[in-house]
């Protein structure tokens, strides 16, 4: 069981990039299995912050292999920009990163469709990152997608034009102005860069490496509450962000899966539209946003902030089979006199813990209030040194959800991480 999975338990941005980077030394391979440029995974070392969108967060470790799996959707223009901003020279990166020939491509026209659909939805819009994710996955499932392996075909340009023409036909029924040309140029430049990387059957590679005893970390994007089946539909992304998505998005058997790490913030954030029962509209919410620098890593949008939601977390733990929890950003709440945790919901006057079917059902969060801690914890490196009130906060969560917190992140830097036996 050589494949572990790390994924978000909330609405994304839990700190996956930072933790994958911090864990990378104990793995041989880091693999992305779903999502695409909608993701923004930040990591920090030597006082430099990097934000990754498509590239796995193990890329800064020279001796690790990074894989973009078949479940990911790739925009070559975003890929090019990201590769150019990384730092290491191209001839090193082409040794460290391989791409599945089965990953679907996001075409420039997918981005336009995404924007046209969102505009058309008006008040019921999703709040998409507008990276073309929904239309690209739609084409994949309706068997109209173009895959990375297709770019090596001689008549690729013709196939591409046919696909774009189909999209243009759809766009005619939307009153939407656009110019595809400029982005198309960047896109085709990206395609040339993509061709310099190994484009292979990554499912063979990963299975062979796992069989040979290599350790693989599957890196989730988005979060469980954005899963297309189990998230707050329709305010979700278009892929399966849960642990089962790793098997589909990499081509590995569930029998090869070992640990399933669930990462959560000590509070909650959400960017985009959709239900958020514990959202705070007051000064506390504004403080969390300010102190936690809660602005989207991909779009720069302010993130909505609220208290930790345990019914949502229990649900996420259940559908993923989480056996170890990682907690981030408790440092942001240092100095808060009291901290609230939602332990159940009141729906139509009844106390319950089940998530409602949709956002037409009004949910009132029921809170438990815990004492906060004063100390700045960013300098701590041992669990035993953490403030007693923070330990009580952690113990309360563990008792409620029945899964141990095995790592506490106390800052954005890779060093600001406390592992616990
Ligand atoms: P991801 O999408 O899950 O990788 O998370 P993002 O990178 O979008 O957002 C997490 C943000 O919190 C980033 O700016 C990180 O640098 C930062 N971060 C991660 N862990 C911690 C932590 O423990 N404390 C603080 N203060 N910031 C953190
Ligand atoms: P990481 O990997 C937070 C949200 C969008 C929107 C919804 C659908 O950084 O945690 P999409 O672009 O997929 O059509 O958007 O999902 N969303 C994210 N929110 N973190 C992300 O990724 C997200 N990726 C998508 O804001 O509400
Ligand atoms: Mg993010």
Tab-separated table of C-alpha atoms and ligand atoms in Angstrom:
chain	number	residue	atom	x	y	z
A	1	UNK	CA	0.000	0.000	0.000
A	2	UNK	CA	2.429	2.592	-1.249
A	3	UNK	CA	0.078	5.327	-2.307
A	4	UNK	CA	-1.086	7.916	0.228
A	5	UNK	CA	-3.599	10.636	-0.566
A	6	UNK	CA	-3.695	14.179	0.783
A	7	UNK	CA	-6.859	16.181	0.158
A	8	UNK	CA	-8.893	19.111	1.451
A	9	UNK	CA	-11.871	18.563	3.760
A	10	UNK	CA	-13.485	21.972	3.314
A	11	UNK	CA	-14.043	24.292	0.314
A	12	UNK	CA	-10.439	24.303	-0.905
A	13	UNK	CA	-7.431	26.423	0.111
A	14	UNK	CA	-6.836	24.406	3.279
A	15	UNK	CA	-3.058	24.624	2.762
A	16	UNK	CA	-2.548	21.517	0.596
A	17	UNK	CA	0.383	22.988	-1.361
A	18	UNK	CA	2.329	23.864	1.770
A	19	UNK	CA	1.847	20.469	3.342
A	20	UNK	CA	2.565	18.445	0.191
A	21	UNK	CA	5.827	20.371	-0.153
A	22	UNK	CA	6.661	19.737	3.522
A	23	UNK	CA	5.864	15.997	3.186
A	24	UNK	CA	7.671	15.525	-0.141
A	25	UNK	CA	11.007	14.415	1.397
A	26	UNK	CA	9.445	11.120	2.518
A	27	UNK	CA	7.933	10.341	-0.912
A	28	UNK	CA	9.424	9.411	-4.292
A	29	UNK	CA	6.539	10.614	-6.436
A	30	UNK	CA	3.991	13.427	-6.087
A	31	UNK	CA	0.965	13.156	-8.388
A	32	UNK	CA	-1.991	15.426	-9.129
A	33	UNK	CA	-5.164	13.471	-9.940
A	34	UNK	CA	-7.923	16.007	-10.705
A	35	UNK	CA	-8.734	19.653	-11.178
A	36	UNK	CA	-6.647	22.014	-13.229
A	37	UNK	CA	-5.727	25.683	-13.296
A	38	UNK	CA	-8.643	26.494	-10.961
A	39	UNK	CA	-6.320	25.289	-8.183
A	40	UNK	CA	-3.877	27.650	-6.504
A	41	UNK	CA	-1.478	25.818	-4.207
A	42	UNK	CA	0.902	28.063	-2.268
A	43	UNK	CA	4.115	27.006	-0.655
A	44	UNK	CA	6.933	28.934	0.910
A	45	UNK	CA	10.612	28.351	1.635
A	46	UNK	CA	13.660	30.653	1.908
A	47	UNK	CA	11.205	33.562	2.274
A	48	UNK	CA	9.879	33.053	-1.255
A	49	UNK	CA	6.236	32.209	-1.908
A	50	UNK	CA	5.348	30.084	-4.945
A	51	UNK	CA	1.841	29.491	-6.274
A	52	UNK	CA	1.236	26.366	-8.362
A	53	UNK	CA	-1.862	25.699	-10.447
A	54	UNK	CA	-1.230	22.618	-12.569
A	55	UNK	CA	2.148	21.405	-11.402
A	56	UNK	CA	2.328	19.114	-8.361
A	57	UNK	CA	3.680	20.676	-5.169
A	58	UNK	CA	6.711	18.346	-5.033
A	59	UNK	CA	8.348	20.146	-7.958
A	60	UNK	CA	10.863	22.076	-5.844
A	61	UNK	CA	12.485	18.869	-4.587
A	62	UNK	CA	15.075	17.987	-7.260
A	63	UNK	CA	15.064	14.240	-6.570
A	64	UNK	CA	11.280	13.744	-6.750
A	65	UNK	CA	9.205	12.716	-9.728
A	66	UNK	CA	6.049	14.759	-10.306
A	67	UNK	CA	3.117	13.421	-12.285
A	68	UNK	CA	0.139	15.213	-13.832
A	69	UNK	CA	-2.374	12.365	-13.968
A	70	UNK	CA	-5.122	11.526	-16.445
A	71	UNK	CA	-7.803	13.083	-14.211
A	72	UNK	CA	-6.343	16.588	-14.533
A	73	UNK	CA	-7.472	19.103	-17.182
A	74	UNK	CA	-4.560	21.057	-18.664
A	75	UNK	CA	-4.456	24.504	-20.205
A	76	UNK	CA	-1.125	24.725	-22.085
A	77	UNK	CA	-1.022	28.531	-21.781
A	78	UNK	CA	-1.249	28.318	-17.977
A	79	UNK	CA	1.277	25.473	-18.016
A	80	UNK	CA	3.794	27.592	-19.948
A	81	UNK	CA	3.445	30.566	-17.632
A	82	UNK	CA	3.851	28.365	-14.591
A	83	UNK	CA	6.923	26.542	-15.921
A	84	UNK	CA	8.567	29.853	-16.822
A	85	UNK	CA	7.989	31.260	-13.339
A	86	UNK	CA	9.222	28.195	-11.454
A	87	UNK	CA	12.955	28.900	-11.434
A	88	UNK	CA	14.741	25.603	-12.199
A	89	UNK	CA	16.011	25.312	-15.821
A	90	UNK	CA	13.818	23.542	-18.371
A	91	UNK	CA	16.224	20.644	-18.919
A	92	UNK	CA	15.919	19.808	-15.200
A	93	UNK	CA	12.165	20.204	-15.111
A	94	UNK	CA	11.670	17.833	-18.041
A	95	UNK	CA	13.388	15.178	-15.886
A	96	UNK	CA	11.173	15.889	-12.877
A	97	UNK	CA	7.720	16.130	-14.434
A	98	UNK	CA	5.739	13.707	-16.588
A	99	UNK	CA	2.273	14.196	-18.027
A	100	UNK	CA	-0.467	11.700	-18.752
A	101	UNK	CA	-1.347	11.380	-22.426
A	102	UNK	CA	-4.952	10.925	-21.238
A	103	UNK	CA	-5.269	14.236	-19.378
A	104	UNK	CA	-7.852	16.350	-21.197
A	105	UNK	CA	-6.997	19.719	-22.686
A	106	UNK	CA	-8.713	22.968	-21.804
A	107	UNK	CA	-9.130	24.791	-25.121
A	108	UNK	CA	-9.254	28.594	-25.374
A	109	UNK	CA	-12.918	28.210	-26.339
A	110	UNK	CA	-13.614	26.309	-23.074
A	111	UNK	CA	-12.620	29.435	-21.183
A	112	UNK	CA	-14.960	31.521	-23.288
A	113	UNK	CA	-17.810	29.052	-22.759
A	114	UNK	CA	-17.153	29.122	-18.996
A	115	UNK	CA	-17.473	32.908	-18.963
A	116	UNK	CA	-20.576	32.891	-21.193
A	117	UNK	CA	-22.345	30.278	-19.038
A	118	UNK	CA	-21.558	32.154	-15.826
A	119	UNK	CA	-22.849	35.420	-17.240
A	120	UNK	CA	-25.985	33.696	-18.445
A	121	UNK	CA	-26.632	32.242	-14.968
A	122	UNK	CA	-26.893	35.762	-13.514
A	123	UNK	CA	-27.722	35.614	-9.788
A	124	UNK	CA	-27.397	31.856	-9.630
A	125	UNK	CA	-23.816	31.847	-10.927
A	126	UNK	CA	-21.315	29.386	-9.436
A	127	UNK	CA	-18.518	31.903	-8.900
A	128	UNK	CA	-16.220	29.819	-11.106
A	129	UNK	CA	-12.554	30.704	-11.462
A	130	UNK	CA	-13.378	30.961	-15.211
A	131	UNK	CA	-10.444	28.764	-16.208
A	132	UNK	CA	-12.599	26.608	-18.476
A	133	UNK	CA	-12.857	23.711	-16.015
A	134	UNK	CA	-16.589	22.975	-16.348
A	135	UNK	CA	-16.712	23.010	-20.178
A	136	UNK	CA	-13.506	20.930	-20.446
A	137	UNK	CA	-14.805	18.204	-18.111
A	138	UNK	CA	-18.187	18.355	-19.880
A	139	UNK	CA	-16.486	17.599	-23.200
A	140	UNK	CA	-14.499	14.811	-21.541
A	141	UNK	CA	-17.598	13.026	-20.214
A	142	UNK	CA	-19.595	13.624	-23.363
A	143	UNK	CA	-16.686	12.026	-25.258
A	144	UNK	CA	-15.829	15.146	-27.216
A	145	UNK	CA	-12.603	15.997	-25.404
A	146	UNK	CA	-9.114	16.488	-26.754
A	147	UNK	CA	-6.370	14.816	-24.755
A	148	UNK	CA	-2.727	15.726	-24.268
A	149	UNK	CA	-1.686	12.677	-26.336
A	150	UNK	CA	-3.606	14.150	-29.288
A	151	UNK	CA	-1.154	17.040	-29.628
A	152	UNK	CA	1.365	14.585	-31.108
A	153	UNK	CA	-1.000	13.687	-33.945
A	154	UNK	CA	-0.091	15.073	-37.370
A	155	UNK	CA	-3.523	16.535	-38.040
A	156	UNK	CA	-3.884	18.080	-34.567
A	157	UNK	CA	-4.550	21.578	-35.929
A	158	UNK	CA	-7.472	20.313	-37.980
A	159	UNK	CA	-8.929	18.403	-35.016
A	160	UNK	CA	-8.483	21.475	-32.834
A	161	UNK	CA	-10.251	23.737	-35.361
A	162	UNK	CA	-13.180	21.311	-35.577
A	163	UNK	CA	-13.593	21.372	-31.810
A	164	UNK	CA	-13.404	25.152	-31.638
A	165	UNK	CA	-15.967	25.449	-34.430
A	166	UNK	CA	-18.355	23.283	-32.425
A	167	UNK	CA	-17.892	25.600	-29.459
A	168	UNK	CA	-18.479	28.655	-31.656
A	169	UNK	CA	-21.807	27.191	-32.728
A	170	UNK	CA	-22.859	26.919	-29.082
A	171	UNK	CA	-21.599	30.434	-28.358
A	172	UNK	CA	-23.826	31.898	-31.095
A	173	UNK	CA	-26.840	31.432	-28.838
A	174	UNK	CA	-25.191	33.486	-26.083
A	175	UNK	CA	-24.957	37.203	-26.305
A	176	UNK	CA	-21.291	37.206	-25.370
A	177	UNK	CA	-18.426	39.215	-26.838
A	178	UNK	CA	-14.982	37.660	-26.986
A	179	UNK	CA	-11.695	37.609	-28.841
A	180	UNK	CA	-10.117	34.170	-29.010
A	181	UNK	CA	-7.021	35.093	-31.045
A	182	UNK	CA	-4.693	36.491	-28.410
A	183	UNK	CA	-5.232	33.642	-25.997
A	184	UNK	CA	-4.988	31.146	-28.841
A	185	UNK	CA	-1.445	32.332	-29.602
A	186	UNK	CA	-0.346	31.779	-25.995
A	187	UNK	CA	-2.125	28.434	-26.019
A	188	UNK	CA	-0.241	27.153	-29.068
A	189	UNK	CA	3.060	28.368	-27.599
A	190	UNK	CA	2.198	26.380	-24.482
A	191	UNK	CA	1.543	23.345	-26.624
A	192	UNK	CA	5.104	23.467	-27.958
A	193	UNK	CA	6.448	23.588	-24.398
A	194	UNK	CA	4.198	20.704	-23.350
A	195	UNK	CA	5.746	18.575	-26.109
A	196	UNK	CA	9.159	18.905	-24.461
A	197	UNK	CA	7.926	16.910	-21.434
A	198	UNK	CA	7.383	13.139	-21.374
A	199	UNK	CA	3.771	12.534	-22.453
A	200	UNK	CA	3.108	8.951	-21.441
A	201	UNK	CA	0.741	6.335	-20.015
A	202	UNK	CA	1.320	7.528	-16.445
A	203	UNK	CA	-0.917	4.752	-15.065
A	204	UNK	CA	1.745	2.170	-16.041
A	205	UNK	CA	4.499	4.290	-14.539
A	206	UNK	CA	2.712	4.798	-11.217
A	207	UNK	CA	1.702	1.150	-10.876
A	208	UNK	CA	5.215	-0.040	-11.688
A	209	UNK	CA	6.768	2.386	-9.208
A	210	UNK	CA	4.288	1.348	-6.502
A	211	UNK	CA	5.039	-2.325	-7.209
A	212	UNK	CA	8.775	-1.566	-6.856
A	213	UNK	CA	8.198	-0.143	-3.387
A	214	UNK	CA	8.371	3.549	-4.261
A	215	UNK	CA	6.207	5.846	-2.138
A	216	UNK	CA	3.639	7.969	-3.919
A	217	UNK	CA	1.679	10.947	-2.596
A	218	UNK	CA	-1.503	11.836	-4.474
A	219	UNK	CA	-2.191	15.577	-4.127
A	220	UNK	CA	-5.825	16.633	-4.201
A	221	UNK	CA	-7.040	19.955	-5.519
A	222	UNK	CA	-10.097	21.920	-4.359
A	223	UNK	CA	-11.855	20.357	-1.359
A	224	UNK	CA	-14.462	17.741	-0.489
A	225	UNK	CA	-17.249	20.309	-0.221
A	226	UNK	CA	-16.552	21.215	-3.868
A	227	UNK	CA	-16.767	17.589	-5.099
A	228	UNK	CA	-19.135	17.267	-8.064
A	229	UNK	CA	-21.107	14.465	-6.356
A	230	UNK	CA	-20.786	15.225	-2.645
A	231	UNK	CA	-20.188	18.980	-2.497
A	232	UNK	CA	-22.833	21.699	-2.288
A	233	UNK	CA	-24.129	21.022	-5.808
A	234	UNK	CA	-24.431	22.936	-8.100
A	235	UNK	CA	-21.928	25.252	-6.360
A	236	UNK	CA	-19.069	22.828	-6.899
A	237	UNK	CA	-16.255	22.150	-9.303
A	238	UNK	CA	-16.563	19.548	-12.075
A	239	UNK	CA	-14.320	16.759	-10.768
A	240	UNK	CA	-14.299	14.212	-7.954
A	241	UNK	CA	-12.103	15.789	-5.333
A	242	UNK	CA	-12.570	12.925	-2.857
A	243	UNK	CA	-10.164	10.035	-2.241
A	244	UNK	CA	-11.910	7.793	-4.788
A	245	UNK	CA	-10.983	10.438	-7.378
A	246	UNK	CA	-7.313	9.564	-6.847
A	247	UNK	CA	-7.871	5.989	-8.086
A	248	UNK	CA	-9.750	7.219	-11.159
A	249	UNK	CA	-7.436	10.149	-11.803
A	250	UNK	CA	-4.225	8.128	-11.646
A	251	UNK	CA	-5.346	4.657	-12.706
A	252	UNK	CA	-4.548	2.839	-9.462
A	253	UNK	CA	-6.468	0.263	-7.468
A	254	UNK	CA	-8.041	1.168	-4.100
A	255	UNK	CA	-6.015	-1.768	-2.783
A	256	UNK	CA	-2.829	0.270	-3.222
A	257	UNK	CA	-4.030	3.143	-1.035
A	258	UNK	CA	-2.469	3.511	2.398
A	259	UNK	CA	-3.001	6.672	4.451
A	260	UNK	CA	-5.666	9.195	3.497
A	261	UNK	CA	-4.721	12.538	5.000
A	262	UNK	CA	-7.476	15.111	5.472
A	263	UNK	CA	-6.344	18.684	5.707
A	264	UNK	CA	-8.470	21.406	7.287
A	265	UNK	CA	-8.135	25.001	8.382
A	266	UNK	CA	-8.820	25.743	12.047
A	267	UNK	CA	-11.667	27.903	10.693
A	268	UNK	CA	-13.448	27.796	7.314
A	269	UNK	CA	-13.170	29.753	4.101
A	270	UNK	CA	-14.983	29.624	0.816
A	271	UNK	CA	-14.369	31.556	-2.388
A	272	UNK	CA	-17.162	31.704	-4.930
A	273	UNK	CA	-20.895	31.248	-4.390
A	274	UNK	CA	-22.919	28.643	-2.528
A	275	UNK	CA	-23.952	27.699	1.002
A	276	UNK	CA	-21.618	28.306	3.924
A	277	UNK	CA	-23.514	27.761	7.213
A	278	UNK	CA	-20.868	29.200	9.567
A	279	UNK	CA	-20.014	32.248	7.455
A	280	UNK	CA	-19.292	35.380	9.510
A	281	UNK	CA	-20.418	38.747	8.188
A	282	UNK	CA	-19.092	40.665	11.189
A	283	UNK	CA	-15.712	41.979	12.386
A	284	UNK	CA	-14.548	38.484	13.338
A	285	UNK	CA	-15.005	37.349	9.717
A	286	UNK	CA	-13.169	40.444	8.482
A	287	UNK	CA	-10.387	39.777	11.016
A	288	UNK	CA	-9.947	36.190	9.862
A	289	UNK	CA	-9.697	37.433	6.270
A	290	UNK	CA	-7.155	40.092	7.188
A	291	UNK	CA	-5.011	38.062	9.589
A	292	UNK	CA	-5.160	34.909	7.454
A	293	UNK	CA	-4.541	36.798	4.186
A	294	UNK	CA	-7.631	35.094	2.853
A	295	UNK	CA	-7.570	36.136	-0.780
A	296	UNK	CA	-7.732	33.607	-3.617
A	297	UNK	CA	-4.367	32.286	-4.860
A	298	UNK	CA	-5.783	31.955	-8.392
A	299	UNK	CA	-8.223	34.836	-8.745
A	300	UNK	CA	-7.287	37.210	-5.898
A	301	UNK	CA	-10.931	37.297	-4.796
A	302	UNK	CA	-11.588	37.841	-1.050
A	303	UNK	CA	-12.433	34.525	0.621
A	304	UNK	CA	-15.578	34.287	2.714
A	305	UNK	CA	-14.602	33.357	6.292
A	306	UNK	CA	-16.368	31.584	9.151
A	307	UNK	CA	-16.003	29.232	12.110
A	308	UNK	CA	-14.996	25.588	11.856
A	309	UNK	CA	-17.923	23.418	10.739
A	310	UNK	CA	-17.745	19.931	12.289
A	311	UNK	CA	-20.840	18.387	10.626
A	312	UNK	CA	-19.259	19.253	7.252
A	313	UNK	CA	-15.917	17.910	8.420
A	314	UNK	CA	-17.420	14.649	9.686
A	315	UNK	CA	-19.118	14.207	6.325
A	316	UNK	CA	-15.815	14.799	4.525
A	317	UNK	CA	-14.026	12.333	6.794
A	318	UNK	CA	-16.734	9.762	6.053
A	319	UNK	CA	-16.781	10.014	2.252
A	320	UNK	CA	-12.982	10.041	2.043
A	321	UNK	CA	-12.104	7.479	4.714
A	322	UNK	CA	-9.677	9.884	6.390
A	323	UNK	CA	-7.402	8.240	8.973
A	324	UNK	CA	-5.140	11.198	9.806
A	325	UNK	CA	-5.972	14.878	10.118
A	326	UNK	CA	-3.674	17.809	9.408
A	327	UNK	CA	-4.673	21.218	10.775
A	328	UNK	CA	-3.472	24.523	9.322
A	329	UNK	CA	-3.738	28.205	10.212
A	330	UNK	CA	-4.509	27.978	13.940
A	331	UNK	CA	-1.811	30.688	14.231
A	332	UNK	CA	-4.260	33.093	12.579
A	333	UNK	CA	-6.547	32.871	15.633
A	334	UNK	CA	-3.850	33.652	18.224
A	335	UNK	CA	-5.194	36.464	20.407
A	336	UNK	CA	-8.871	35.557	19.873
A	337	UNK	CA	-10.493	35.573	23.360
A	338	UNK	CA	-12.943	32.843	22.404
A	339	UNK	CA	-13.294	30.552	19.420
A	340	UNK	CA	-16.489	28.968	18.207
A	341	UNK	CA	-16.910	25.547	16.663
A	342	UNK	CA	-20.134	24.447	14.973
A	343	UNK	CA	-21.084	21.008	16.328
A	344	UNK	CA	-24.531	20.557	14.772
A	345	UNK	CA	-27.161	22.299	12.678
A	346	UNK	CA	-30.715	23.355	13.376
A	347	UNK	CA	-32.879	22.672	10.333
A	348	UNK	CA	-36.647	23.372	10.522
A	349	UNK	CA	-36.342	23.505	14.339
A	350	UNK	CA	-34.680	20.089	14.593
A	351	UNK	CA	-31.090	19.569	15.733
A	352	UNK	CA	-29.233	17.415	13.230
A	353	UNK	CA	-25.775	16.727	11.871
A	354	UNK	CA	-26.618	15.778	8.299
A	355	UNK	CA	-25.802	18.179	5.509
A	356	UNK	CA	-28.930	19.444	3.739
A	357	UNK	CA	-29.707	18.493	0.141
A	358	UNK	CA	-29.449	22.024	-1.207
A	359	UNK	CA	-29.153	25.668	-0.233
A	360	UNK	CA	-32.911	26.258	-0.246
A	361	UNK	CA	-32.953	24.587	3.173
A	362	UNK	CA	-32.055	27.076	5.884
A	363	UNK	CA	-29.310	25.883	8.214
A	364	UNK	CA	-28.642	27.452	11.589
A	365	UNK	CA	-25.277	26.466	13.076
A	366	UNK	CA	-25.178	25.415	16.753
A	367	UNK	CA	-21.906	26.432	18.368
A	368	UNK	CA	-19.713	25.398	21.253
A	369	UNK	CA	-17.482	28.175	22.526
A	370	UNK	CA	-13.921	27.420	23.568
A	371	UNK	CA	-11.331	29.612	25.247
A	372	UNK	CA	-8.709	31.059	22.875
A	373	UNK	CA	-4.962	31.420	23.357
A	374	UNK	CA	-2.802	34.533	23.511
A	375	UNK	CA	0.579	33.254	22.324
A	376	UNK	CA	2.015	33.717	18.845
A	377	UNK	CA	2.594	30.065	17.935
A	378	UNK	CA	4.507	30.495	14.659
A	379	UNK	CA	7.865	29.872	16.378
A	380	UNK	CA	6.826	26.584	18.010
A	381	UNK	CA	8.185	23.331	16.551
A	382	UNK	CA	7.107	20.789	19.194
A	383	UNK	CA	3.529	19.792	19.916
A	384	UNK	CA	4.179	19.769	23.669
A	385	UNK	CA	5.020	23.503	23.591
A	386	UNK	CA	1.703	24.583	22.099
A	387	UNK	CA	-0.605	26.617	24.404
A	388	UNK	CA	-2.909	24.525	26.619
A	389	UNK	CA	-6.020	26.185	25.123
A	390	UNK	CA	-4.927	25.225	21.592
A	391	UNK	CA	-4.345	21.643	22.752
A	392	UNK	CA	-7.881	21.651	24.198
A	393	UNK	CA	-9.198	22.981	20.869
A	394	UNK	CA	-7.453	20.112	19.040
A	395	UNK	CA	-8.627	17.527	21.575
A	396	UNK	CA	-12.198	18.777	21.230
A	397	UNK	CA	-12.065	18.303	17.454
A	398	UNK	CA	-10.496	14.839	17.766
A	399	UNK	CA	-13.163	13.728	20.245
A	400	UNK	CA	-15.954	15.019	18.019
A	401	UNK	CA	-14.745	13.513	14.737
A	402	UNK	CA	-12.908	10.428	16.029
A	403	UNK	CA	-9.733	10.914	13.960
A	404	UNK	CA	-6.361	12.084	15.361
A	405	UNK	CA	-4.723	15.382	14.385
A	406	UNK	CA	-1.250	14.279	13.335
A	407	UNK	CA	0.160	17.560	12.073
A	408	UNK	CA	-0.303	21.193	13.055
A	409	UNK	CA	0.850	23.889	10.657
A	410	UNK	CA	1.760	27.145	12.401
A	411	UNK	CA	2.707	29.330	9.422
A	412	UNK	CA	3.031	29.346	5.631
A	413	UNK	CA	6.700	28.309	5.497
A	414	UNK	CA	7.622	24.658	4.978
A	415	UNK	CA	9.554	24.791	8.299
A	416	UNK	CA	6.520	26.036	10.234
A	417	UNK	CA	5.139	22.545	10.606
A	418	UNK	CA	4.719	20.372	13.703
A	419	UNK	CA	4.423	16.610	13.228
A	420	UNK	CA	3.078	14.517	16.067
A	421	UNK	CA	3.699	10.829	16.699
B	1	LIG	P1	-4.263	25.179	-1.062
B	1	LIG	O1	-5.055	25.548	-2.244
B	1	LIG	O2	-4.943	24.176	-0.189
B	1	LIG	O3	-2.858	24.761	-1.390
B	1	LIG	O4	-4.149	26.493	-0.172
B	1	LIG	P2	-3.818	27.996	-0.710
B	1	LIG	O5	-2.391	28.056	-1.045
B	1	LIG	O6	-4.790	28.409	-1.739
B	1	LIG	O7	-4.183	28.838	0.572
B	1	LIG	C1	-3.565	28.617	1.784
B	1	LIG	C2	-2.858	29.917	2.220
B	1	LIG	O8	-2.497	29.821	3.582
B	1	LIG	C3	-1.577	30.170	1.473
B	1	LIG	O9	-1.376	31.556	1.370
B	1	LIG	C4	-0.515	29.540	2.372
B	1	LIG	O10	0.751	30.137	2.203
B	1	LIG	C5	-1.081	29.838	3.729
B	1	LIG	N1	-0.819	28.850	4.786
B	1	LIG	C6	-0.747	27.506	4.706
B	1	LIG	N2	-0.618	26.959	5.939
B	1	LIG	C7	-0.600	27.993	6.813
B	1	LIG	C8	-0.529	28.082	8.246
B	1	LIG	O11	-0.478	27.096	8.976
B	1	LIG	N3	-0.577	29.345	8.768
B	1	LIG	C9	-0.668	30.461	8.008
B	1	LIG	N4	-0.716	31.640	8.622
B	1	LIG	N5	-0.745	30.410	6.672
B	1	LIG	C10	-0.726	29.199	6.085
B	2	LIG	P1	-7.480	24.814	-4.482
B	2	LIG	O1	-6.913	23.559	-5.099
B	2	LIG	C1	-10.996	27.209	-3.589
B	2	LIG	C2	-14.289	27.066	-6.466
B	2	LIG	C3	-14.591	28.319	-7.260
B	2	LIG	C4	-16.068	28.137	-7.492
B	2	LIG	C5	-16.201	26.633	-7.705
B	2	LIG	C6	-16.181	26.214	-9.176
B	2	LIG	O2	-6.584	25.981	-4.526
B	2	LIG	O3	-8.013	24.505	-3.113
B	2	LIG	P2	-14.385	26.143	-11.126
B	2	LIG	O4	-13.314	27.088	-11.518
B	2	LIG	O5	-13.884	24.801	-10.722
B	2	LIG	O6	-15.481	26.083	-12.135
B	2	LIG	O7	-15.063	26.801	-9.819
B	2	LIG	O8	-15.097	26.053	-7.043
B	2	LIG	N1	-12.887	26.596	-6.574
B	2	LIG	C7	-11.993	26.710	-5.582
B	2	LIG	N2	-12.085	27.289	-4.379
B	2	LIG	N3	-9.866	26.570	-3.929
B	2	LIG	C8	-9.766	25.955	-5.131
B	2	LIG	O9	-8.717	25.172	-5.455
B	2	LIG	C9	-10.847	26.038	-6.039
B	2	LIG	N4	-11.064	25.589	-7.301
B	2	LIG	C10	-12.314	25.921	-7.599
B	2	LIG	O10	-14.304	29.463	-6.519
B	2	LIG	O11	-16.786	28.460	-6.324
B	3	LIG	MG1	-5.789	27.260	-3.191
